[in-house]
Short mmCIF file of C-alpha atoms in Angstrom, two decimals:
data_model
loop_
_atom_site.label_atom_id
_atom_site.label_comp_id
_atom_site.label_asym_id
_atom_site.label_seq_id
_atom_site.Cartn_x
_atom_site.Cartn_y
_atom_site.Cartn_z
CA MET A 1 -22.04 -17.23 22.79
CA ASN A 2 -21.45 -13.54 22.15
CA ASN A 3 -20.12 -13.26 25.58
CA ALA A 4 -17.59 -16.01 24.93
CA LEU A 5 -16.53 -14.30 21.66
CA PHE A 6 -15.84 -10.98 23.43
CA VAL A 7 -13.90 -12.73 26.30
CA ASN A 8 -11.82 -14.51 23.72
CA ILE A 9 -11.08 -11.29 21.60
CA PHE A 10 -10.15 -9.47 24.86
CA ARG A 11 -7.98 -12.34 25.98
CA PHE A 12 -6.16 -12.43 22.58
CA ILE A 13 -5.34 -8.73 22.68
CA LEU A 14 -4.45 -8.64 26.41
CA LEU A 15 -2.16 -11.75 26.30
CA LEU A 16 -0.39 -10.45 23.27
CA ALA A 17 0.12 -7.05 24.75
CA VAL A 18 1.48 -8.45 28.04
CA GLN A 19 3.75 -10.86 26.17
CA ILE A 20 5.30 -8.20 23.89
CA ILE A 21 5.57 -5.46 26.56
CA ILE A 22 6.64 -7.47 29.60
CA PHE A 23 7.57 -11.16 28.97
CA ASN A 24 9.57 -10.61 25.80
CA ASN A 25 11.89 -8.53 27.85
CA MET A 26 12.40 -11.17 30.62
CA ASN A 27 15.66 -13.00 30.05
CA PHE A 28 16.27 -15.44 32.80
CA LEU A 29 19.94 -16.55 32.65
CA GLY A 30 20.39 -14.43 29.59
CA TYR A 31 18.38 -16.44 27.07
CA ILE A 32 15.26 -17.96 28.67
CA SER A 33 12.03 -16.21 27.94
CA PRO A 34 8.49 -17.39 29.05
CA TYR A 35 5.76 -17.47 26.46
CA PRO A 36 2.50 -17.29 28.37
CA TYR A 37 0.62 -15.93 25.27
CA ILE A 38 -0.24 -19.51 24.39
CA LEU A 39 -2.66 -19.49 27.27
CA PHE A 40 -5.05 -18.09 24.64
CA ILE A 41 -5.00 -21.56 22.91
CA ILE A 42 -5.01 -23.44 26.16
CA LEU A 43 -7.97 -21.57 27.66
CA TYR A 44 -10.06 -21.51 24.42
CA PRO A 45 -13.59 -23.10 25.13
CA VAL A 46 -13.47 -26.96 24.81
CA ASN A 47 -16.56 -27.10 22.54
CA GLY A 48 -15.65 -23.90 20.69
CA ASN A 49 -15.39 -23.59 16.94
CA LYS A 50 -12.33 -25.57 15.84
CA SER A 51 -11.71 -23.64 12.59
CA GLY A 52 -12.04 -20.45 14.52
CA LEU A 53 -9.26 -21.52 16.93
CA LEU A 54 -7.06 -22.49 14.00
CA VAL A 55 -7.44 -19.19 12.38
CA ALA A 56 -7.10 -17.26 15.61
CA SER A 57 -3.89 -19.12 16.58
CA PHE A 58 -2.50 -18.49 13.09
CA PHE A 59 -2.84 -14.75 13.58
CA LEU A 60 -1.71 -14.94 17.24
CA GLY A 61 1.60 -16.53 16.05
CA LEU A 62 1.90 -14.12 13.08
CA ILE A 63 1.68 -11.18 15.33
CA MET A 64 4.31 -12.62 17.74
CA ASP A 65 6.56 -13.30 14.71
CA MET A 66 6.11 -9.77 13.46
CA PHE A 67 7.17 -8.36 16.81
CA SER A 68 10.13 -10.73 17.37
CA ASN A 69 11.43 -10.89 13.79
CA SER A 70 11.39 -14.58 13.65
CA GLY A 71 9.72 -15.42 10.32
CA GLY A 72 7.02 -17.96 10.94
CA ILE A 73 8.21 -20.04 13.93
CA HIS A 74 5.58 -18.91 16.49
CA THR A 75 2.83 -19.25 13.82
CA THR A 76 3.95 -22.90 13.04
CA ALA A 77 4.15 -23.77 16.70
CA CYS A 78 0.75 -22.13 17.51
CA VAL A 79 -1.16 -23.74 14.53
CA ILE A 80 0.19 -27.25 15.41
CA LEU A 81 -0.74 -26.87 18.98
CA ALA A 82 -4.17 -25.61 18.06
CA TYR A 83 -4.83 -28.54 15.78
CA TYR A 84 -3.63 -31.21 18.22
CA ARG A 85 -5.46 -29.70 21.14
CA PRO A 86 -8.41 -32.11 21.09
CA TYR A 87 -5.98 -35.14 21.09
CA LEU A 88 -4.32 -33.64 24.13
CA PHE A 89 -7.70 -33.21 25.86
CA LYS A 90 -8.46 -36.84 25.11
CA PHE A 91 -5.08 -37.92 26.62
CA SER A 92 -5.51 -35.77 29.80
CA PHE A 93 -9.19 -35.95 30.55
CA GLY A 94 -10.24 -39.27 29.05
CA LEU A 95 -12.31 -40.09 26.02
CA SER A 96 -15.55 -38.38 27.19
CA TYR A 97 -14.05 -35.02 27.59
CA GLU A 98 -16.48 -33.44 25.27
CA TYR A 99 -19.47 -34.44 27.35
CA GLN A 100 -18.06 -33.02 30.58
CA THR A 101 -17.87 -29.37 31.23
CA VAL A 102 -14.06 -29.05 31.40
CA LYS A 103 -13.23 -25.61 32.64
CA LEU A 104 -9.52 -25.01 32.54
CA ASN A 105 -9.51 -21.61 34.25
CA ASP A 106 -10.36 -23.11 37.66
CA GLU A 107 -8.17 -24.76 40.32
CA VAL A 108 -5.25 -26.73 38.97
CA THR A 109 -5.99 -30.47 39.28
CA PRO A 110 -3.49 -33.14 38.05
CA GLU A 111 -5.48 -33.55 34.74
CA ARG A 112 -5.42 -29.90 34.09
CA PHE A 113 -1.81 -29.70 34.94
CA SER A 114 -0.87 -32.51 32.60
CA PHE A 115 -2.86 -30.88 29.78
CA ILE A 116 -1.06 -27.51 30.33
CA LEU A 117 2.38 -29.25 30.62
CA LEU A 118 1.84 -31.17 27.39
CA SER A 119 0.64 -28.16 25.44
CA VAL A 120 3.55 -26.00 26.54
CA LEU A 121 6.10 -28.67 26.04
CA ILE A 122 4.88 -29.35 22.37
CA HIS A 123 4.70 -25.68 21.54
CA HIS A 124 8.11 -24.89 22.98
CA PHE A 125 9.83 -27.87 21.34
CA ILE A 126 8.51 -26.93 17.88
CA LEU A 127 9.40 -23.34 18.48
CA PHE A 128 13.00 -23.82 19.53
CA THR A 129 13.56 -26.57 16.86
CA LEU A 130 12.48 -24.24 14.04
CA GLU A 131 14.43 -21.33 15.60
CA ALA A 132 17.76 -23.16 15.60
CA PHE A 133 16.99 -25.16 12.40
CA LYS A 134 20.08 -27.28 12.75
CA PHE A 135 20.70 -30.70 14.25
CA SER A 136 23.99 -29.55 15.81
CA PHE A 137 22.06 -27.45 18.23
CA ILE A 138 20.01 -30.34 19.46
CA LEU A 139 21.30 -30.20 23.07
CA ASP A 140 20.80 -26.49 23.09
CA ILE A 141 17.19 -26.97 21.87
CA LEU A 142 16.39 -29.42 24.57
CA ILE A 143 17.83 -27.26 27.32
CA ARG A 144 15.98 -24.24 26.12
CA THR A 145 12.75 -26.15 25.79
CA ILE A 146 12.83 -27.63 29.34
CA LEU A 147 13.90 -24.40 31.08
CA SER A 148 11.44 -22.29 29.12
CA THR A 149 8.63 -24.82 29.67
CA VAL A 150 9.23 -24.58 33.46
CA PHE A 151 9.22 -20.84 33.40
CA THR A 152 6.11 -20.55 31.14
CA ILE A 153 4.06 -23.06 33.27
CA ILE A 154 4.80 -21.21 36.47
CA ILE A 155 3.69 -17.93 34.86
CA CYS A 156 0.63 -19.67 33.27
CA ILE A 157 -0.61 -21.03 36.57
CA ILE A 158 -0.07 -17.68 38.33
CA ILE A 159 -2.18 -16.00 35.52
CA ILE A 160 -4.83 -18.74 35.74
CA TYR A 161 -5.11 -18.10 39.48
CA LEU A 162 -5.22 -14.32 38.94
CA ILE A 163 -8.01 -14.41 36.46
CA LYS A 164 -9.98 -17.25 38.08
CA PRO A 165 -13.64 -16.30 38.28
CA ASN A 166 -14.91 -16.20 41.93
CA ARG A 167 -18.05 -18.17 41.91
CA ARG A 168 -17.98 -19.92 45.19
CA MET B 1 -19.12 -33.62 -7.49
CA GLN B 2 -21.29 -34.14 -4.37
CA GLN B 3 -18.71 -36.39 -2.96
CA ILE B 4 -15.90 -33.84 -3.49
CA PHE B 5 -17.92 -31.30 -1.59
CA ASN B 6 -18.76 -33.79 1.16
CA PHE B 7 -15.11 -34.64 1.44
CA ILE B 8 -14.06 -31.01 1.73
CA TYR B 9 -16.92 -30.31 4.22
CA LYS B 10 -16.00 -33.34 6.45
CA ASN B 11 -12.32 -32.52 6.41
CA SER B 12 -12.47 -28.80 6.46
CA ASN B 13 -10.62 -28.56 9.65
CA ARG B 14 -7.72 -30.68 8.49
CA LEU B 15 -7.55 -28.92 5.16
CA LEU B 16 -7.53 -25.53 6.94
CA PHE B 17 -4.81 -26.83 9.29
CA LEU B 18 -2.59 -27.93 6.32
CA LEU B 19 -3.11 -24.68 4.54
CA LEU B 20 -2.13 -22.64 7.61
CA LEU B 21 0.72 -25.01 8.51
CA GLY B 22 2.05 -24.72 4.91
CA ILE B 23 2.01 -20.96 5.09
CA SER B 24 3.77 -20.76 8.40
CA LEU B 25 6.36 -23.34 7.46
CA PHE B 26 7.05 -21.35 4.30
CA LEU B 27 7.59 -18.25 6.33
CA SER B 28 9.80 -20.02 8.82
CA ILE B 29 12.01 -21.64 6.21
CA GLN B 30 12.26 -18.44 4.17
CA SER B 31 13.36 -16.57 7.27
CA HIS B 32 16.41 -18.77 7.54
CA SER B 33 17.75 -17.56 4.15
CA TYR B 34 19.77 -14.35 4.26
CA HIS B 35 17.31 -12.01 2.60
CA ARG B 36 13.91 -12.23 4.21
CA SER B 37 10.38 -11.22 3.36
CA LYS B 38 9.41 -7.66 4.17
CA ILE B 39 6.00 -8.49 5.68
CA ILE B 40 6.91 -10.34 8.75
CA SER B 41 9.59 -7.95 10.15
CA SER B 42 9.31 -5.53 13.02
CA ALA B 43 10.16 -2.78 10.59
CA ASN B 44 6.53 -2.29 9.74
CA PHE B 45 4.50 0.60 11.13
CA LEU B 46 2.44 -1.52 13.62
CA SER B 47 5.36 -3.22 15.46
CA GLY B 48 7.69 -0.35 14.88
CA GLY B 49 5.30 2.15 16.33
CA VAL B 50 4.57 -0.04 19.32
CA TYR B 51 8.26 -0.56 20.04
CA GLU B 52 8.87 3.15 19.76
CA ARG B 53 6.19 3.95 22.40
CA ILE B 54 7.58 1.26 24.67
CA ASN B 55 11.07 2.65 24.22
CA ASN B 56 9.98 6.12 25.01
CA VAL B 57 9.20 4.89 28.49
CA SER B 58 11.98 2.41 29.04
CA GLU B 59 14.58 4.81 27.72
CA TYR B 60 14.57 6.72 31.10
CA LEU B 61 15.65 3.57 32.92
CA ASN B 62 19.18 3.55 31.51
CA LEU B 63 19.76 7.25 30.95
CA ARG B 64 22.62 7.24 33.42
CA THR B 65 24.65 4.54 31.47
CA GLN B 66 23.86 6.24 28.12
CA ASN B 67 25.21 9.54 29.47
CA ASP B 68 28.31 7.99 30.80
CA ALA B 69 28.96 6.28 27.43
CA LEU B 70 28.41 9.64 25.68
CA ALA B 71 30.79 11.49 28.05
CA GLN B 72 33.49 8.90 27.58
CA GLU B 73 33.22 9.11 23.74
CA ASN B 74 33.41 12.82 23.99
CA ALA B 75 36.55 12.58 26.11
CA LYS B 76 38.04 10.25 23.62
CA LEU B 77 37.35 12.42 20.71
CA ARG B 78 38.72 15.39 22.65
CA SER B 79 41.90 13.64 23.44
CA LEU B 80 42.32 12.91 19.68
CA LEU B 81 41.74 16.53 18.89
CA PHE B 82 44.18 17.89 21.43
CA ASN B 83 46.85 15.38 20.76
CA ALA B 84 46.89 15.70 16.98
CA LYS B 85 50.47 15.57 15.71
CA ASP B 86 50.46 18.85 13.89
CA THR B 87 47.62 21.17 14.80
CA THR B 88 48.17 23.54 11.97
CA ALA B 89 47.99 20.89 9.14
CA THR B 90 44.60 21.03 7.46
CA PRO B 91 43.08 17.77 6.22
CA LYS B 92 43.61 16.99 2.63
CA LEU B 93 40.47 17.58 0.55
CA ASP B 94 39.41 14.85 -1.86
CA SER B 95 38.30 17.24 -4.57
CA ILE B 96 35.92 14.88 -6.30
CA LYS B 97 34.02 13.38 -3.29
CA GLY B 98 34.40 15.86 -0.51
CA LEU B 99 36.04 15.42 2.76
CA LYS B 100 35.06 12.01 3.89
CA PRO B 101 33.97 8.93 2.08
CA ASP B 102 31.47 7.96 4.75
CA ASP B 103 28.29 9.66 5.88
CA ILE B 104 26.71 8.99 9.19
CA ILE B 105 23.09 8.74 10.21
CA VAL B 106 22.39 8.93 13.93
CA SER B 107 19.68 6.48 15.10
CA LYS B 108 18.26 4.95 18.21
CA VAL B 109 17.68 1.31 19.13
CA ILE B 110 13.95 0.83 19.90
CA HIS B 111 14.00 -2.91 20.26
CA ASN B 112 16.92 -5.40 20.86
CA THR B 113 16.89 -9.08 21.21
CA PHE B 114 19.80 -11.31 22.25
CA ASN B 115 18.23 -14.47 23.56
CA THR B 116 17.77 -16.48 20.37
CA HIS B 117 20.10 -17.78 17.68
CA GLU B 118 18.98 -15.14 15.18
CA ASN B 119 18.86 -11.77 16.74
CA TYR B 120 17.58 -8.59 15.33
CA ILE B 121 17.57 -4.95 16.42
CA THR B 122 14.91 -2.46 15.39
CA LEU B 123 15.95 1.17 14.80
CA ASN B 124 13.79 4.28 14.59
CA THR B 125 15.17 5.53 11.26
CA GLY B 126 14.17 4.28 7.92
CA SER B 127 14.36 4.83 4.17
CA LEU B 128 13.00 8.42 4.45
CA GLN B 129 16.15 9.25 6.43
CA GLY B 130 18.33 7.48 3.76
CA VAL B 131 18.83 4.12 5.38
CA LYS B 132 19.25 1.23 2.86
CA PRO B 133 19.78 -2.48 3.37
CA ASP B 134 23.45 -3.57 3.88
CA MET B 135 24.65 -0.51 5.57
CA GLY B 136 26.86 -0.94 8.66
CA VAL B 137 25.69 -0.10 12.14
CA ILE B 138 28.15 0.84 14.90
CA ASN B 139 28.25 2.71 18.13
CA SER B 140 30.92 4.46 20.09
CA LEU B 141 32.41 1.18 21.36
CA GLY B 142 32.39 -0.93 18.20
CA ILE B 143 30.37 -2.66 15.58
CA VAL B 144 26.62 -3.59 16.13
CA GLY B 145 25.45 -5.24 12.89
CA ILE B 146 24.16 -4.67 9.35
CA ILE B 147 20.92 -3.20 8.17
CA ASP B 148 18.56 -5.97 6.87
CA ASN B 149 15.12 -4.44 6.02
CA THR B 150 13.87 -0.93 5.98
CA SER B 151 10.40 0.61 6.01
CA SER B 152 9.69 4.34 5.63
CA ASN B 153 10.49 5.11 9.27
CA TYR B 154 11.95 2.06 10.84
CA SER B 155 14.60 -0.49 10.02
CA THR B 156 15.80 -3.89 11.20
CA VAL B 157 19.45 -4.82 11.80
CA ILE B 158 21.02 -8.23 11.69
CA SER B 159 22.88 -8.07 15.04
CA ILE B 160 26.45 -9.49 15.22
CA LEU B 161 24.85 -11.86 17.65
CA ASN B 162 23.12 -13.63 14.82
CA VAL B 163 24.43 -17.10 13.44
CA LYS B 164 23.75 -15.77 9.92
CA SER B 165 25.93 -12.73 10.17
CA GLN B 166 29.47 -12.87 8.69
CA ILE B 167 31.71 -9.87 8.88
CA ASN B 168 35.23 -9.34 7.43
CA ALA B 169 37.68 -8.60 10.34
CA LYS B 170 41.41 -8.57 10.91
CA LEU B 171 44.07 -8.29 13.51
CA LYS B 172 44.89 -4.65 14.24
CA LYS B 173 48.64 -5.13 14.44
CA SER B 174 49.21 -7.55 11.44
CA ASN B 175 46.44 -7.23 8.87
CA HIS B 176 45.77 -11.02 8.83
CA PHE B 177 41.98 -11.27 8.27
CA GLY B 178 39.26 -13.78 8.88
CA SER B 179 35.49 -13.83 9.07
CA LEU B 180 33.57 -12.99 12.23
CA THR B 181 30.72 -15.20 13.07
CA TRP B 182 28.64 -16.09 16.21
CA ASN B 183 28.18 -19.63 17.47
CA GLY B 184 24.88 -18.83 19.37
CA LYS B 185 26.17 -19.24 22.86
CA SER B 186 27.34 -16.23 24.80
CA THR B 187 26.24 -12.74 24.23
CA GLY B 188 29.74 -11.29 25.10
CA PHE B 189 31.78 -13.34 22.74
CA VAL B 190 32.05 -13.79 18.95
CA GLN B 191 34.28 -16.10 16.86
CA LEU B 192 36.91 -15.09 14.37
CA THR B 193 37.50 -18.02 11.98
CA ASP B 194 39.84 -18.73 9.11
CA VAL B 195 42.80 -16.84 10.37
CA PRO B 196 45.97 -18.48 8.90
CA ARG B 197 48.39 -20.25 11.25
CA LEU B 198 51.19 -17.95 10.06
CA ALA B 199 49.62 -15.04 12.00
CA SER B 200 51.32 -14.39 15.23
CA ILE B 201 48.57 -13.76 17.68
CA ARG B 202 48.42 -13.24 21.44
CA LYS B 203 45.73 -13.10 23.95
CA GLY B 204 44.58 -9.56 24.40
CA ASP B 205 45.26 -8.45 20.78
CA THR B 206 42.65 -6.09 19.24
CA ILE B 207 40.42 -7.16 16.54
CA VAL B 208 39.07 -4.55 14.11
CA THR B 209 36.98 -4.58 10.88
CA GLY B 210 38.95 -5.36 7.82
CA GLY B 211 39.21 -3.32 4.62
CA GLN B 212 37.73 -5.92 2.42
CA SER B 213 34.15 -5.30 3.29
CA VAL B 214 32.22 -2.53 1.54
CA ILE B 215 29.88 -2.40 4.53
CA PHE B 216 32.16 -1.10 7.23
CA PRO B 217 35.12 1.19 6.87
CA GLU B 218 38.45 -0.13 8.04
CA ASN B 219 39.64 -0.11 11.58
CA ILE B 220 36.54 0.03 13.59
CA ASN B 221 36.89 -1.71 16.99
CA ILE B 222 35.31 -5.09 17.60
CA GLY B 223 36.84 -6.69 20.62
CA THR B 224 40.03 -8.37 22.15
CA ILE B 225 41.28 -11.98 21.71
CA ASP B 226 40.07 -14.03 24.71
CA LYS B 227 40.95 -17.52 23.70
CA ILE B 228 42.83 -19.10 20.77
CA GLU B 229 41.86 -22.56 19.30
CA ILE B 230 43.39 -24.37 16.44
CA ASP B 231 40.94 -26.20 14.06
CA ASN B 232 42.39 -29.70 13.58
CA GLN B 233 40.81 -30.19 10.20
CA THR B 234 41.52 -27.00 8.57
CA HIS B 235 44.67 -25.80 10.49
CA TYR B 236 43.25 -22.35 10.71
CA TYR B 237 42.83 -20.45 14.05
CA THR B 238 39.43 -20.12 15.61
CA ILE B 239 39.61 -17.18 17.95
CA GLN B 240 37.14 -16.23 20.70
CA VAL B 241 36.79 -12.49 20.68
CA LYS B 242 35.58 -10.61 23.67
CA LEU B 243 33.29 -7.82 22.39
CA PHE B 244 33.94 -4.14 23.46
CA ASN B 245 30.32 -3.60 23.11
CA ASP B 246 27.71 -4.74 25.65
CA MET B 247 25.16 -6.06 23.09
CA THR B 248 22.49 -6.28 25.79
CA ASN B 249 22.51 -2.66 26.41
CA LEU B 250 22.39 -0.51 23.35
CA GLY B 251 21.30 3.11 23.10
CA HIS B 252 22.17 5.42 20.20
CA VAL B 253 23.90 3.99 17.11
CA TYR B 254 25.44 5.31 13.97
CA ILE B 255 24.51 4.04 10.42
CA ILE B 256 27.40 4.25 8.03
CA LYS B 257 26.53 5.32 4.52
CA SER B 258 29.43 4.49 2.32
CA LYS B 259 29.64 6.57 -0.82
CA ASN B 260 32.16 4.27 -2.57
CA ARG B 261 30.05 1.21 -1.98
CA GLU B 262 28.01 1.31 -5.14
CA GLU B 263 30.95 2.09 -7.32
CA ILE B 264 32.86 -0.94 -5.77
CA ILE B 265 29.94 -3.25 -6.19
CA ASN B 266 29.36 -2.19 -9.79
CA LEU B 267 32.99 -2.65 -10.57
CA GLU B 268 33.00 -6.20 -9.14
CA LYS B 269 29.84 -7.04 -11.00
CA LYS B 270 31.44 -5.93 -14.24
CA GLU B 271 34.48 -8.01 -13.47
CA LYS B 272 32.33 -11.07 -13.01
CA LYS B 273 30.49 -10.46 -16.25
CA ASP B 274 33.72 -10.22 -18.24
CA GLU B 275 34.94 -13.62 -16.98
#
């Protein structure tokens, strides 16, 4: 338990640092940035403390907002994603997900991929909607969401493969 | 009583979620109004400090372009100096306020965004150096933005690439003015709206800041006209302005401290009170 706590704190700080130093400066086509910091929420232990995840994602988003001058848009997107994570688990892994030992940071199977895709899509859609805050930008929101989602997922999968524990 | 506690215990997760969601939504909605909260901005010591460290390293990567820009500005100033109409004439002293109405603070961009609809720039000078909200920020090529928040050592700037920004601008040759906004699309272009149809404009004309604003002095370069559209509903021109500045590559900037500003604002306030 203690070990898991330390791993999560370490991941929290490391992902935020990498996001702020490297990924915030990546501008594909001028306006598309990947947001792989939400891997913290995706990789949080399945049976871990749910209120802990909510509070942690709140602060994760708050720090991101502080660094990107964006009010509370990252915070909102992160908190919503953290709250709906169990439902996404249910959707991707079936009803009995809690009794299986679902380990996300392992090889990418279709179930895991669908879970990551849905999480990233939801997060980005909320993020860009709140950022534009106008219905006249709806096309722009959708384009940004889709392109950024693709970009984020590619980087997430690369990171997952990089930090994959070598047990076998 | 027991039941209330039970209810709270059972739904603790949902209640916590609603609380956090409420706070974050409040912060997001508030950030879309013009004046924002001071807590969640990159002008604080944590993010300002981190950005300054990062900038110390990344600054080296574009030293060459910054040097070129400085050399060009020097050349321009020298040509002004050498080509003055009458080199013996001394500038007229304004005996009450000193030589110039504007003071300038040199500052450095330590963080710059341009990929969202509401872009902000972080500078490494703050209220200790005399920076206050609503001061204008320019660089050698043209305008950059308006100061939004300040902390003791850092400040944030609403970039002209921000859908919230609105700046008074005019045509250099004819004094017809309009307001300069951004439609959130390209980083190289801004839009000048509400220019009356009477104005004779042509592609390539220069747009400069207007004298109506108390933030910027008159006649600071903004850009050239790229495309002219006529709004069918209002019958005003909407002009695409190509910026002189490359907003994606900013180095040193100048913050303009207008001495007349407070006097003008006070006067206008009085006028409104009297009505």
